[in-house]
Amino acid sequence: MDLKQLYQDIILEHGKSPRNFGICNEYTHEAKGHNPLCGDQVEVYLKLNKESKVENLTFKGSGCAISIASTSIMTELVKGKSIEKAKKLVVDFLNMIKNGTIIKSDELDEDQKTKMMSLSGVKQYPMRVKCATLAWHTLTSAMEGNKEKVNTEVLD
Amino acid sequence: MDLKQLYQDIILEHGKSPRNFGICNEYTHEAKGHNPLCGDQVEVYLKLNKESKVENLTFKGSGCAISIASTSIMTELVKGKSIEKAKKLVVDFLNMIKNGTIIKSDELDEDQKTKMMSLSGVKQYPMRVKCATLAWHTLTSAMEGNKEKVNTEVLD
Amino acid sequence: MDINSIRSQFPILSKKINGKQLVYLDSSNSSQKPLNVLNSLDYFYKNEFSNIGRSIHSLAVNATNKFEETRISVKNFINANSKEEIIFTKNATESINLIATTFGQMSIKKGDEILITELEHHSNYVPWHYLRETRGAIIKFAPINDDGDIIIEKFKELITSKTKIIAVTHLSNVTGTIVPIKEIVEIARKKNIPVLVDGCQSAPHIKIDVKDLDCDFYAISCHKVYGPTGVGILYAKKKWLEKLPPYNGGGGMISEVNKNQITYAPLPEKYEAGTMPTAEVVAFNESIKFMQSIGIDNIIKHENELTNYTLEKLKKINSVNIVGNPRNKAGVISFTIKGIHPHDISTIVDEEGVAIRAGHHCCQILHKRLNLNATARASIGVYNTKEDIDVLCDAIKNCRKIFELK
Amino acid sequence: MDINSIRSQFPILSKKINGKQLVYLDSSNSSQKPLNVLNSLDYFYKNEFSNIGRSIHSLAVNATNKFEETRISVKNFINANSKEEIIFTKNATESINLIATTFGQMSIKKGDEILITELEHHSNYVPWHYLRETRGAIIKFAPINDDGDIIIEKFKELITSKTKIIAVTHLSNVTGTIVPIKEIVEIARKKNIPVLVDGCQSAPHIKIDVKDLDCDFYAISCHKVYGPTGVGILYAKKKWLEKLPPYNGGGGMISEVNKNQITYAPLPEKYEAGTMPTAEVVAFNESIKFMQSIGIDNIIKHENELTNYTLEKLKKINSVNIVGNPRNKAGVISFTIKGIHPHDISTIVDEEGVAIRAGHHCCQILHKRLNLNATARASIGVYNTKEDIDVLCDAIKNCRKIFELK
Ligand SMILES: Cc1ncc(COP(=O)(O)O)c(C=O)c1O
Ligand SMILES: Cc1ncc(COP(=O)(O)O)c(C=O)c1O
């Protein structure tokens, strides 16, 4: 494996300057996630509008480059999508990380697909998969209105 | 090792027909012993007279041939001795079993020495040493007026 | 089943004891270990060792995966629902203590009853005794008959509205009784009482299906199942593991730790505090493979044949008395010889290279029930043969000769 | 000290990881095992295996003797008074739980105080936390300064008439701080408070003399002391072991068992319930011999040199920050790099074959105290060399390159 595959420029860039960082105004949903192995924490704030569209999506938290970049990219890709499409994106993302499935979503333009695919290198690093998926699981938890903190140890 | 060395006729005979079995009248001292490994139990009853002489010595209990024979032989050898000499016999016996020391006691005639020496084969069978020594330790405990049950696991 | 090929996997079986070929008939105490298990231990330490679950370097990732593979094998071996239901402990004794302690903390109050049986090993009595001492619980002993079978009618009668848990062995380590666990669980289910099964002796010798048994807890010692020492297994239904408080506290079983509060890791980690017997767990996967390569049905068939052969031969020897005569019996054969103490038997047969156990086998209650101080016990493993039994019987005849029994 | 000959005793050190020579710098997590230990395991299983203490056949007698020989070696290794003071457990975590539980049962009432420090591993906090939950104890944390040293004056102030026990690490697994245990025990002695020492990290790296330290309890994990997984040690003064209630209940730890009453075995068996990690204990004797063959003074000298070398080299790398600067420091070197998360560091150096740990190292309290989420940690064993450190430093430089740090 080439480390440059894992640490692509886009990931390093998002890791250093995450987008949508902070707590957005008037969020309607929130959830917390935790990776006990490293102590990483993420909080996701989601504002759904009347039409069940993701009007805003922000996050707070600390973590490694992979985890921050994955969260940052997630907020960019999901913002503006309907809740159904957001859920589909989560599934696509997890499939890519776990099974190496290529992203073919109609919802994303080429640029966005490239962004999402930039995280596909994580598949080769089993211990880092949880870093990449924590935010996405936490988003699911927020959308489903779950109260319990997401814990990467119970996810596969 | 020859098993016949361990199971000499004299031992088998005492094992089958132990002497001084039962609770003697007007005993002045008693003590209990226990070998947790096998569940063997022995109770020793000692009658000391005014001159501190062992007037009577009997026992009750269950156990293997080695343990019953050793107890039976002990009662025979110790009976009639002064308490000092009884204590010396215990030391001699334990020395023989643990260090292979030959019995040279002036207190014993040749016949008695042979009896005691009949147990010397036990030295070759480490797991059986406790079977042979339990009664003797229990006698010590009785002479010293100890209340706690003798437990072979704390003896070496 | 190719017994020679099986035996060749156990190097120790070709050793000499007191100048005689070793005849190992003490497998209920602990089984010997086949080469694939020993090779796994050695290979793991020499090539792959690392602590698991904590570091994220390649060695650690690989070791963690190997460790978790065993968990899945165990899950399949006993047909559990999920791998979260498999907890690695140090031995079955700890498995039972874990449940007695945590269940006791959660559910046992003064006057509550715990139902066990007269067959139980100390490891399935002492932990419950603690609840008597610390919480005022009452322990009831379901009686057995002279054959060594639990008297089911009496068992039922002992269940009251205060019975909080039932703990019973699957297979007696003295009489070889195979206990009808399904029947017992069905009785317990009607009253909503959880059942803990001590599976120490059953795991290597009969088919275990916890889903079919429907028991709540199942305890296993890997060293009796052709595995290394230092590992045990606790199976527990997920609903219990989620509800019960944690047991040992320490690294690996926590989630968030603050100065005033602690939250615990999800299953199964919640119950695995501190560094696990990593290499031993990894190697135990090979023990399961060893058994599966022979096939549990073949093992049962072989051991049954051998048990019957042993019983027949022993019964033919004068003054030998077999302890118990249960309806279903596995290869655990305890006996006494009138006029010879079991310790003397053990010493004398040892001189012929035969390893059997003598004593109360950690079952003092059972021995008292049967009016015995001690018994001699020959116990069978998959590697034993009729020749082994022949040597045992000849050695027993020698006991009788030495003791001049007629 | 012949480092090449030492390294040649660890087959795993010649393995390749990601195509690169393994550089193992995770010994604080678990050490690698030398050949004599692995050979002992293998030999024991292949030639001598039997359960111990229970059967009286030749195999069992020999195995029991071997097992007890290790107990005597451990006694000498830590300079205990007698072998009854050495209890074998599954790991240091269990050793500490054993004391917390039994001492808690005997002596902790609502409002009683337990004094620990901000340096403690979760294994030396969670067991005491249980006493807070179940018995209403109060836990106080002795503070450290930014260097990672316990502030002795503050420590003294935290002792009150309600302090029932003090539990403190001998060597921090994050900062490498060597804690002045003698000083702490002297303070505690004046107030008659027992002291438990978590010796997990100290045992492989500094000289342990429990008589000189005069502590009441000392916990060790053998897998960190060049020994197999699955074994730990609890040292406790005899007077405590005699007084405290038993812990796990089961086979081997009882004396007489009746339906209404149980008496317990004498020491050390009272605390060794169920089948022990027999082979692992036997093999641990070889770990002690391994250390003694090098000489603990030589080990200390070598590891000190290497620690200083590491610190100097790391400090020269831009944006590397060493965590803690204690007065006495052993070869546990935690660090952070501004701009790179420890997990990313670990992944990147792993690509060069370097095994270090990243995370909170089971010390969340300490990380919070130091305002850190996670750290990277390189920890040294007797087999490490300056070349290992050079590879680490080059790999760290590679982290900086990948992350384009200036
Ligand atoms: C300081 C310290 N205490 C306790 C422990 C726990 O040791 P174990 O996991 O072997 O029980 C460790 C190791 O993880 C440690 O470093
Ligand atoms: C029926 C039964 N239960 C429990 C145990 C205890 O197993 P361990 O000593 O491995 O914890 C044994 C074995 O000694 C046993 O035979």
mmCIF file of C-alpha atoms and ligand atoms in Angstrom, chain C residues 28 91-93 121 123 169 171 173 198 200-201 221 223-224, chain D residues 54 274-275, ligand 2:
data_model
loop_
_atom_site.group_PDB
_atom_site.id
_atom_site.type_symbol
_atom_site.label_atom_id
_atom_site.label_comp_id
_atom_site.label_asym_id
_atom_site.label_seq_id
_atom_site.Cartn_x
_atom_site.Cartn_y
_atom_site.Cartn_z
ATOM 1 C CA SER C 28 -11.300 -35.051 33.076
ATOM 2 C CA ASN C 91 -11.086 -20.902 33.392
ATOM 3 C CA ALA C 92 -14.599 -22.211 33.967
ATOM 4 C CA THR C 93 -14.255 -21.390 37.640
ATOM 5 C CA HIS C 121 -17.978 -29.507 41.464
ATOM 6 C CA SER C 123 -16.425 -24.493 41.334
ATOM 7 C CA THR C 169 -23.448 -29.465 35.741
ATOM 8 C CA LEU C 171 -21.731 -33.891 32.961
ATOM 9 C CA ASN C 173 -16.778 -35.294 36.776
ATOM 10 C CA ASP C 198 -21.280 -26.029 34.139
ATOM 11 C CA CYS C 200 -16.541 -28.249 31.928
ATOM 12 C CA GLN C 201 -16.809 -31.959 31.341
ATOM 13 C CA SER C 221 -12.496 -24.629 30.518
ATOM 14 C CA HIS C 223 -7.641 -26.855 28.976
ATOM 15 C CA LYS C 224 -10.095 -29.763 29.183
ATOM 16 C CA ARG D 54 -4.860 -32.508 42.328
ATOM 17 C CA GLY D 274 -9.783 -23.396 39.489
ATOM 18 C CA THR D 275 -7.150 -24.701 37.142
HETATM 19 C C1 LIG E 2 -17.546 -30.369 36.459
HETATM 20 C C2 LIG E 2 -16.444 -29.367 36.622
HETATM 21 N N1 LIG E 2 -16.751 -28.100 36.901
HETATM 22 C C3 LIG E 2 -15.805 -27.158 37.055
HETATM 23 C C4 LIG E 2 -14.480 -27.469 36.965
HETATM 24 C C5 LIG E 2 -13.473 -26.376 37.166
HETATM 25 O O1 LIG E 2 -12.737 -26.151 36.015
HETATM 26 P P1 LIG E 2 -11.438 -25.245 36.092
HETATM 27 O O2 LIG E 2 -10.591 -25.782 37.188
HETATM 28 O O3 LIG E 2 -10.796 -25.381 34.777
HETATM 29 O O4 LIG E 2 -11.915 -23.850 36.372
HETATM 30 C C6 LIG E 2 -14.110 -28.801 36.668
HETATM 31 C C7 LIG E 2 -12.717 -29.233 36.529
HETATM 32 O O5 LIG E 2 -11.914 -29.229 37.422
HETATM 33 C C8 LIG E 2 -15.114 -29.762 36.516
HETATM 34 O O6 LIG E 2 -14.805 -31.035 36.245
#
